[in-house]
Amino acid sequence: MERIRLLIIGGGPAGYTAAIYASRAALAPVLYEGMEPGGQLTTTTVVENYPGFPEGVDANKLMGDMRAQAVRLGADIRRGTVVKADLSSRPFRFTLDGGEELEAESVIIATGAAAKYLGLPSERKFRGMGVSACATCDGFFYRKKDVAVVGGGDTACEEATYLAGLCRKVYIIVRRDVLRASKAMQQKVAATPNIEVLWNCNTQEVLGDDFGVTGARLLRKDGTVFDISIDGFFLAIGHHPNSDLFKEWLETDSLGYIVTDGKSSRTSVEGVFAAGDVQDPTYRQAVNAAASGCRAALDAEKFLLGI
Ligand code: NDP
């Protein structure tokens, strides 16, 4: 069985940054990228708030460059997903999606978070047939059509304004009478003529036929039920940390985020570190994920060197 000194799980800003630092510290990191190399950022277009890019930067280029930097410094970055973890004793043991097994003296978990869905059977039925959790990935298919975005946060507003540039009409389905999004985002939404906010509404059912989504049935707080006619139904209601594999072994909070010790990346198991969105329910931004990947590599270095 292959024995690795430092395993990094996850190919987002946290994982790649951890790989950059760990390579420079000669820890011979092996990184498995999982199913979404580049992480959540690759589902967006231009990143304007990552420092160092006065004109903004294409998200895929940013992630590709982080990866290339880690590889140049010696990180062994591999395609593949860890499907099973045993953190009961050291060396820790892992199984990959191809069935291979490996051992690691230490591990940095940087598996990020995944989009949440409402949980409606009709939503599941039409997933990939008009239901999507990524407007920037799938918006192109709805050019000149009518769509809806569910949610009232920054993601919903950002996705709605993006879609408004492609689509004829964009509804935002908001369950309360306020948006949670930042003032700047709210102003953008208000200034976009083809966006209509449907306040106090919950989705009862996604409507469709053999060809995909045709509408949504909404329930307003006052009890009114009404249908809207749409071709695309986009979810933007937050994220779920990708910690399920590790919950049996590590302390997690009520939402499933991995608990880390103070400002460090140390988890409840010695030699296991967590970085990025999988341990951060609050400051979920790429630059924060990258910074926590750096911390995790420094913590892993101390652990491996016994200092
Ligand atoms: P948020 O948690 O901020 O917002 C989720 C939204 O979805 C809320 O409006 C919430 O409603 C709504 N919601 C949750 N569950 C349901 C449900 N079952 N039915 C209907 N509506 C539901 O998540 P975001 O993904 O928007 O943002 C995550 C973080 O990333 C935030 O900190 C955000 O500021 C940041 N971000 C920043 C961006 C930027 O700066 N460019 C872009 C995108 C995100 P309610 O308000 O009622 O709880």
Short mmCIF file of C-alpha atoms and ligand atoms in Angstrom, two decimals:
data_model
loop_
_atom_site.label_atom_id
_atom_site.label_comp_id
_atom_site.label_asym_id
_atom_site.label_seq_id
_atom_site.Cartn_x
_atom_site.Cartn_y
_atom_site.Cartn_z
CA MET A 1 0.00 0.00 0.00
CA GLU A 2 1.29 3.47 -0.89
CA ARG A 3 2.46 5.48 2.12
CA ILE A 4 2.22 9.26 1.85
CA ARG A 5 3.74 11.78 4.22
CA LEU A 6 1.14 14.51 3.72
CA LEU A 7 -2.14 13.90 1.93
CA ILE A 8 -4.18 16.93 0.85
CA ILE A 9 -7.78 16.25 -0.05
CA GLY A 10 -9.41 18.85 -2.27
CA GLY A 11 -8.43 20.93 -5.28
CA GLY A 12 -9.73 24.39 -4.43
CA PRO A 13 -7.88 27.50 -3.22
CA ALA A 14 -7.30 25.92 0.22
CA GLY A 15 -5.90 22.64 -1.12
CA TYR A 16 -3.68 24.21 -3.79
CA THR A 17 -2.29 26.79 -1.36
CA ALA A 18 -1.59 24.06 1.19
CA ALA A 19 0.22 22.16 -1.59
CA ILE A 20 2.31 25.23 -2.49
CA TYR A 21 3.46 25.73 1.09
CA ALA A 22 3.92 22.04 1.84
CA SER A 23 6.01 21.54 -1.32
CA ARG A 24 8.30 24.42 -0.40
CA ALA A 25 8.66 22.84 3.05
CA ALA A 26 9.74 19.58 1.38
CA LEU A 27 6.81 17.62 2.82
CA ALA A 28 6.20 15.77 -0.48
CA PRO A 29 2.46 16.49 -0.53
CA VAL A 30 0.11 14.37 -2.61
CA LEU A 31 -3.13 16.14 -3.48
CA TYR A 32 -6.31 14.48 -4.72
CA GLU A 33 -8.47 16.99 -6.57
CA GLY A 34 -11.85 15.29 -6.25
CA MET A 35 -14.71 15.67 -8.65
CA GLU A 36 -14.41 19.42 -9.12
CA PRO A 37 -10.78 20.36 -9.79
CA GLY A 38 -10.43 24.06 -9.08
CA GLY A 39 -13.26 23.98 -6.58
CA GLN A 40 -16.37 26.10 -6.37
CA LEU A 41 -14.67 29.14 -7.87
CA THR A 42 -14.63 27.46 -11.26
CA THR A 43 -18.41 27.78 -11.33
CA THR A 44 -18.08 31.54 -11.53
CA THR A 45 -16.65 33.80 -14.24
CA VAL A 46 -14.60 36.81 -13.22
CA VAL A 47 -13.26 37.19 -9.69
CA GLU A 48 -12.94 40.85 -8.82
CA ASN A 49 -12.09 40.62 -5.15
CA TYR A 50 -9.01 38.37 -5.17
CA PRO A 51 -6.13 40.73 -4.31
CA GLY A 52 -3.42 41.33 -6.89
CA PHE A 53 -5.65 41.54 -9.97
CA PRO A 54 -6.63 45.18 -10.50
CA GLU A 55 -8.81 44.29 -13.49
CA GLY A 56 -10.22 41.09 -11.98
CA VAL A 57 -9.22 37.61 -13.06
CA ASP A 58 -10.94 34.73 -14.82
CA ALA A 59 -11.79 32.18 -12.09
CA ASN A 60 -10.60 29.18 -14.10
CA LYS A 61 -7.33 30.91 -14.89
CA LEU A 62 -6.81 31.79 -11.25
CA MET A 63 -7.33 28.20 -10.16
CA GLY A 64 -5.28 26.81 -13.06
CA ASP A 65 -2.42 29.11 -12.07
CA MET A 66 -2.61 28.08 -8.39
CA ARG A 67 -2.46 24.45 -9.48
CA ALA A 68 0.45 25.07 -11.85
CA GLN A 69 2.33 26.89 -9.10
CA ALA A 70 1.91 23.92 -6.74
CA VAL A 71 3.03 21.48 -9.46
CA ARG A 72 6.09 23.62 -10.31
CA LEU A 73 7.09 23.53 -6.66
CA GLY A 74 6.87 19.75 -6.59
CA ALA A 75 3.35 18.87 -5.44
CA ASP A 76 2.03 15.57 -6.75
CA ILE A 77 -1.46 16.50 -7.89
CA ARG A 78 -3.65 13.60 -8.90
CA ARG A 79 -7.09 13.09 -10.37
CA GLY A 80 -9.27 11.04 -8.05
CA THR A 81 -11.68 11.25 -5.16
CA VAL A 82 -11.22 9.93 -1.65
CA VAL A 83 -14.34 7.90 -0.89
CA LYS A 84 -13.46 6.44 2.51
CA ALA A 85 -11.34 7.60 5.43
CA ASP A 86 -10.22 5.86 8.59
CA LEU A 87 -8.77 8.37 11.02
CA SER A 88 -8.90 6.05 14.02
CA SER A 89 -5.10 5.72 14.29
CA ARG A 90 -1.93 6.74 12.49
CA PRO A 91 -1.07 6.20 9.73
CA PHE A 92 -4.51 7.24 8.54
CA ARG A 93 -6.04 5.07 5.84
CA PHE A 94 -7.93 6.16 2.74
CA THR A 95 -9.73 4.52 -0.16
CA LEU A 96 -10.00 6.15 -3.57
CA ASP A 97 -12.86 5.98 -6.05
CA GLY A 98 -10.87 3.49 -8.14
CA GLY A 99 -10.60 1.17 -5.13
CA GLU A 100 -6.90 1.89 -4.42
CA GLU A 101 -5.91 2.30 -0.79
CA LEU A 102 -3.26 4.50 0.72
CA GLU A 103 -1.83 5.49 4.06
CA ALA A 104 -0.85 8.97 5.19
CA GLU A 105 1.08 10.21 8.19
CA SER A 106 -0.90 13.45 8.16
CA VAL A 107 -3.78 14.89 6.18
CA ILE A 108 -5.17 18.28 5.26
CA ILE A 109 -8.88 18.19 4.54
CA ALA A 110 -9.79 20.93 2.06
CA THR A 111 -12.92 19.43 0.54
CA GLY A 112 -14.94 22.65 0.48
CA ALA A 113 -18.69 22.88 0.44
CA ALA A 114 -21.48 21.96 -1.99
CA ALA A 115 -24.61 23.74 -3.12
CA LYS A 116 -27.83 23.07 -1.21
CA TYR A 117 -31.08 22.05 -2.84
CA LEU A 118 -34.63 22.55 -1.55
CA GLY A 119 -35.26 18.81 -1.35
CA LEU A 120 -38.37 18.70 -3.53
CA PRO A 121 -38.92 15.49 -5.52
CA SER A 122 -39.73 17.57 -8.62
CA GLU A 123 -36.46 19.46 -8.19
CA ARG A 124 -34.57 16.16 -8.20
CA LYS A 125 -36.55 14.90 -11.17
CA PHE A 126 -35.55 17.89 -13.33
CA ARG A 127 -31.94 18.20 -12.17
CA GLY A 128 -29.90 18.70 -15.31
CA MET A 129 -33.14 19.27 -17.25
CA GLY A 130 -33.67 22.85 -16.19
CA VAL A 131 -32.78 22.65 -12.50
CA SER A 132 -29.26 23.83 -11.72
CA ALA A 133 -27.24 25.15 -8.79
CA CYS A 134 -24.81 27.04 -10.97
CA ALA A 135 -26.02 29.89 -13.14
CA THR A 136 -22.56 30.65 -14.47
CA CYS A 137 -22.17 27.03 -15.60
CA ASP A 138 -25.59 26.59 -17.15
CA GLY A 139 -26.96 30.07 -17.82
CA PHE A 140 -25.82 29.91 -21.43
CA PHE A 141 -28.52 27.32 -22.18
CA TYR A 142 -31.27 29.77 -21.21
CA ARG A 143 -30.43 32.65 -23.51
CA LYS A 144 -33.51 34.77 -24.28
CA LYS A 145 -35.62 32.53 -22.02
CA ASP A 146 -37.28 33.11 -18.63
CA VAL A 147 -35.68 31.69 -15.50
CA ALA A 148 -35.92 31.86 -11.70
CA VAL A 149 -33.26 31.98 -9.01
CA VAL A 150 -34.12 30.85 -5.48
CA GLY A 151 -32.44 32.63 -2.56
CA GLY A 152 -31.85 36.09 -1.20
CA GLY A 153 -28.10 36.11 -0.52
CA ASP A 154 -25.16 37.48 -2.49
CA THR A 155 -24.99 34.34 -4.61
CA ALA A 156 -28.64 34.60 -5.65
CA CYS A 157 -28.28 38.28 -6.53
CA GLU A 158 -25.01 37.75 -8.35
CA GLU A 159 -26.43 34.83 -10.33
CA ALA A 160 -29.63 36.72 -11.10
CA THR A 161 -27.74 39.72 -12.47
CA TYR A 162 -25.53 37.40 -14.50
CA LEU A 163 -28.57 35.62 -15.90
CA ALA A 164 -30.31 38.94 -16.58
CA GLY A 165 -27.60 39.62 -19.16
CA LEU A 166 -28.50 36.43 -21.01
CA CYS A 167 -32.17 35.81 -20.34
CA ARG A 168 -35.35 37.63 -21.19
CA LYS A 169 -36.66 37.67 -17.63
CA VAL A 170 -35.27 36.58 -14.27
CA TYR A 171 -37.40 36.03 -11.18
CA ILE A 172 -35.75 35.92 -7.77
CA ILE A 173 -37.78 33.79 -5.38
CA VAL A 174 -37.19 35.11 -1.85
CA ARG A 175 -38.75 33.46 1.17
CA ARG A 176 -38.74 36.62 3.31
CA ASP A 177 -39.50 40.30 2.61
CA VAL A 178 -35.81 41.25 2.64
CA LEU A 179 -32.66 40.21 0.84
CA ARG A 180 -29.77 38.93 2.92
CA ALA A 181 -27.37 40.12 0.20
CA SER A 182 -24.99 43.07 0.62
CA LYS A 183 -26.32 46.55 -0.17
CA ALA A 184 -24.19 46.74 -3.33
CA MET A 185 -25.76 43.52 -4.64
CA GLN A 186 -29.26 44.68 -3.71
CA GLN A 187 -28.71 47.89 -5.64
CA LYS A 188 -27.52 45.93 -8.67
CA VAL A 189 -30.66 43.82 -8.57
CA ALA A 190 -32.93 46.86 -8.17
CA ALA A 191 -31.22 48.55 -11.11
CA THR A 192 -31.69 45.59 -13.47
CA PRO A 193 -34.97 46.04 -15.32
CA ASN A 194 -35.54 42.41 -16.32
CA ILE A 195 -35.25 41.08 -12.74
CA GLU A 196 -38.46 40.71 -10.72
CA VAL A 197 -38.22 39.80 -7.05
CA LEU A 198 -41.04 37.59 -5.79
CA TRP A 199 -41.09 38.36 -2.08
CA ASN A 200 -42.35 36.04 0.68
CA CYS A 201 -42.51 33.07 -1.66
CA ASN A 202 -41.57 29.43 -1.27
CA THR A 203 -41.40 26.92 -4.09
CA GLN A 204 -43.95 24.13 -3.74
CA GLU A 205 -43.08 22.32 -6.92
CA VAL A 206 -40.94 22.58 -10.01
CA LEU A 207 -43.22 22.02 -13.01
CA GLY A 208 -42.11 20.32 -16.19
CA ASP A 209 -42.70 17.86 -18.97
CA ASP A 210 -40.62 15.29 -20.87
CA PHE A 211 -38.39 18.05 -22.19
CA GLY A 212 -37.60 19.69 -18.85
CA VAL A 213 -38.71 22.54 -16.64
CA THR A 214 -41.70 24.60 -17.74
CA GLY A 215 -42.53 26.48 -14.56
CA ALA A 216 -42.66 26.62 -10.78
CA ARG A 217 -45.57 26.59 -8.35
CA LEU A 218 -45.08 29.10 -5.57
CA LEU A 219 -46.78 29.62 -2.23
CA ARG A 220 -46.84 33.19 -0.97
CA LYS A 221 -46.89 33.80 2.79
CA ASP A 222 -50.48 35.11 2.55
CA GLY A 223 -51.55 31.65 1.35
CA THR A 224 -51.80 32.47 -2.36
CA VAL A 225 -50.57 29.73 -4.67
CA PHE A 226 -49.52 30.74 -8.19
CA ASP A 227 -47.44 29.44 -11.09
CA ILE A 228 -44.68 31.17 -13.00
CA SER A 229 -43.63 30.09 -16.45
CA ILE A 230 -39.87 29.44 -16.67
CA ASP A 231 -37.37 27.22 -18.48
CA GLY A 232 -34.62 27.28 -15.87
CA PHE A 233 -34.76 26.96 -12.08
CA PHE A 234 -31.54 27.94 -10.32
CA LEU A 235 -30.77 27.22 -6.66
CA ALA A 236 -28.68 29.73 -4.72
CA ILE A 237 -29.62 28.96 -1.13
CA GLY A 238 -26.25 28.32 0.41
CA HIS A 239 -23.91 25.41 0.83
CA HIS A 240 -23.28 22.24 2.78
CA PRO A 241 -19.74 21.42 3.97
CA ASN A 242 -18.21 18.33 2.34
CA SER A 243 -17.32 16.73 5.66
CA ASP A 244 -19.48 13.59 5.60
CA LEU A 245 -16.50 11.24 5.13
CA PHE A 246 -14.82 12.55 8.26
CA LYS A 247 -17.72 13.13 10.66
CA GLU A 248 -17.30 9.75 12.28
CA TRP A 249 -13.79 10.72 13.37
CA LEU A 250 -13.72 14.47 13.76
CA GLU A 251 -15.62 17.01 15.80
CA THR A 252 -18.04 18.96 13.60
CA ASP A 253 -20.50 21.73 14.45
CA SER A 254 -24.29 21.51 14.18
CA LEU A 255 -24.11 22.33 10.45
CA GLY A 256 -21.38 19.77 9.77
CA TYR A 257 -18.44 22.17 9.50
CA ILE A 258 -15.21 20.65 10.85
CA VAL A 259 -14.23 22.29 14.13
CA THR A 260 -10.67 23.63 14.27
CA ASP A 261 -8.72 24.73 17.30
CA GLY A 262 -8.66 28.53 17.62
CA LYS A 263 -6.83 30.23 14.80
CA SER A 264 -5.09 26.99 13.82
CA SER A 265 -6.21 24.33 11.35
CA ARG A 266 -5.87 21.55 13.94
CA THR A 267 -8.92 19.30 14.21
CA SER A 268 -9.92 17.07 17.10
CA VAL A 269 -7.56 14.34 15.80
CA GLU A 270 -3.81 14.93 15.98
CA GLY A 271 -2.23 15.00 12.53
CA VAL A 272 -5.50 15.89 10.78
CA PHE A 273 -5.91 19.49 9.65
CA ALA A 274 -8.81 21.27 7.94
CA ALA A 275 -8.71 24.28 5.65
CA GLY A 276 -11.12 26.32 3.56
CA ASP A 277 -14.90 26.17 3.36
CA VAL A 278 -15.20 22.74 4.97
CA GLN A 279 -14.29 24.40 8.29
CA ASP A 280 -15.50 27.94 7.66
CA PRO A 281 -19.21 28.71 7.78
CA THR A 282 -18.61 32.46 7.91
CA TYR A 283 -15.79 33.88 5.78
CA ARG A 284 -16.30 31.69 2.72
CA GLN A 285 -14.18 33.55 0.21
CA ALA A 286 -11.38 32.23 -1.98
CA VAL A 287 -8.79 34.46 -0.37
CA ASN A 288 -9.74 33.17 3.08
CA ALA A 289 -9.66 29.58 1.86
CA ALA A 290 -6.19 30.15 0.41
CA ALA A 291 -5.00 31.71 3.66
CA SER A 292 -6.33 28.80 5.70
CA GLY A 293 -4.61 26.37 3.32
CA CYS A 294 -1.36 28.14 4.15
CA ARG A 295 -2.07 27.78 7.88
CA ALA A 296 -2.83 24.09 7.47
CA ALA A 297 0.47 23.46 5.65
CA LEU A 298 2.39 25.28 8.39
CA ASP A 299 0.54 23.28 11.06
CA ALA A 300 1.19 20.01 9.21
CA GLU A 301 4.88 20.89 8.88
CA LYS A 302 5.16 21.44 12.66
CA PHE A 303 3.37 18.18 13.27
CA LEU A 304 5.50 16.14 10.88
CA LEU A 305 8.73 17.64 12.15
CA GLY A 306 7.61 17.14 15.74
CA ILE A 307 8.04 20.80 16.72
P1 NDP B 1 -26.30 32.80 2.16
O1 NDP B 1 -26.33 31.83 3.26
O2 NDP B 1 -25.72 34.16 2.40
O3 NDP B 1 -27.78 33.05 1.64
C1 NDP B 1 -28.66 31.98 1.38
C2 NDP B 1 -29.98 32.54 0.93
O4 NDP B 1 -30.84 31.46 0.59
C3 NDP B 1 -30.68 33.36 2.01
O5 NDP B 1 -31.36 34.44 1.42
C4 NDP B 1 -31.67 32.34 2.58
O6 NDP B 1 -32.85 32.93 3.07
C5 NDP B 1 -32.03 31.55 1.34
N1 NDP B 1 -32.49 30.20 1.68
C6 NDP B 1 -31.85 29.26 2.44
N2 NDP B 1 -32.56 28.12 2.50
C7 NDP B 1 -33.67 28.35 1.77
C8 NDP B 1 -34.81 27.57 1.46
N3 NDP B 1 -34.93 26.31 1.90
N4 NDP B 1 -35.77 28.12 0.69
C9 NDP B 1 -35.65 29.38 0.21
N5 NDP B 1 -34.60 30.18 0.47
C10 NDP B 1 -33.63 29.67 1.23
O7 NDP B 1 -25.56 32.06 0.96
P2 NDP B 1 -24.86 32.65 -0.32
O8 NDP B 1 -24.48 31.46 -1.10
O9 NDP B 1 -25.67 33.67 -0.99
O10 NDP B 1 -23.54 33.36 0.22
C11 NDP B 1 -22.59 32.63 1.00
C12 NDP B 1 -21.46 33.58 1.43
O11 NDP B 1 -20.68 33.96 0.28
C13 NDP B 1 -21.98 34.88 2.00
O12 NDP B 1 -21.14 35.28 3.04
C14 NDP B 1 -21.90 35.83 0.85
O13 NDP B 1 -21.80 37.19 1.27
C15 NDP B 1 -20.66 35.37 0.13
N6 NDP B 1 -20.70 35.71 -1.31
C16 NDP B 1 -20.03 36.82 -1.73
C17 NDP B 1 -20.02 37.18 -3.06
C18 NDP B 1 -19.24 38.38 -3.46
O14 NDP B 1 -18.81 39.13 -2.62
N7 NDP B 1 -19.02 38.61 -4.74
C19 NDP B 1 -20.75 36.40 -4.08
C20 NDP B 1 -21.45 35.27 -3.53
C21 NDP B 1 -21.42 34.96 -2.20
P3 NDP B 1 -32.89 33.75 4.47
O15 NDP B 1 -32.21 35.05 4.18
O16 NDP B 1 -34.34 33.86 4.73
O17 NDP B 1 -32.15 32.90 5.45
#
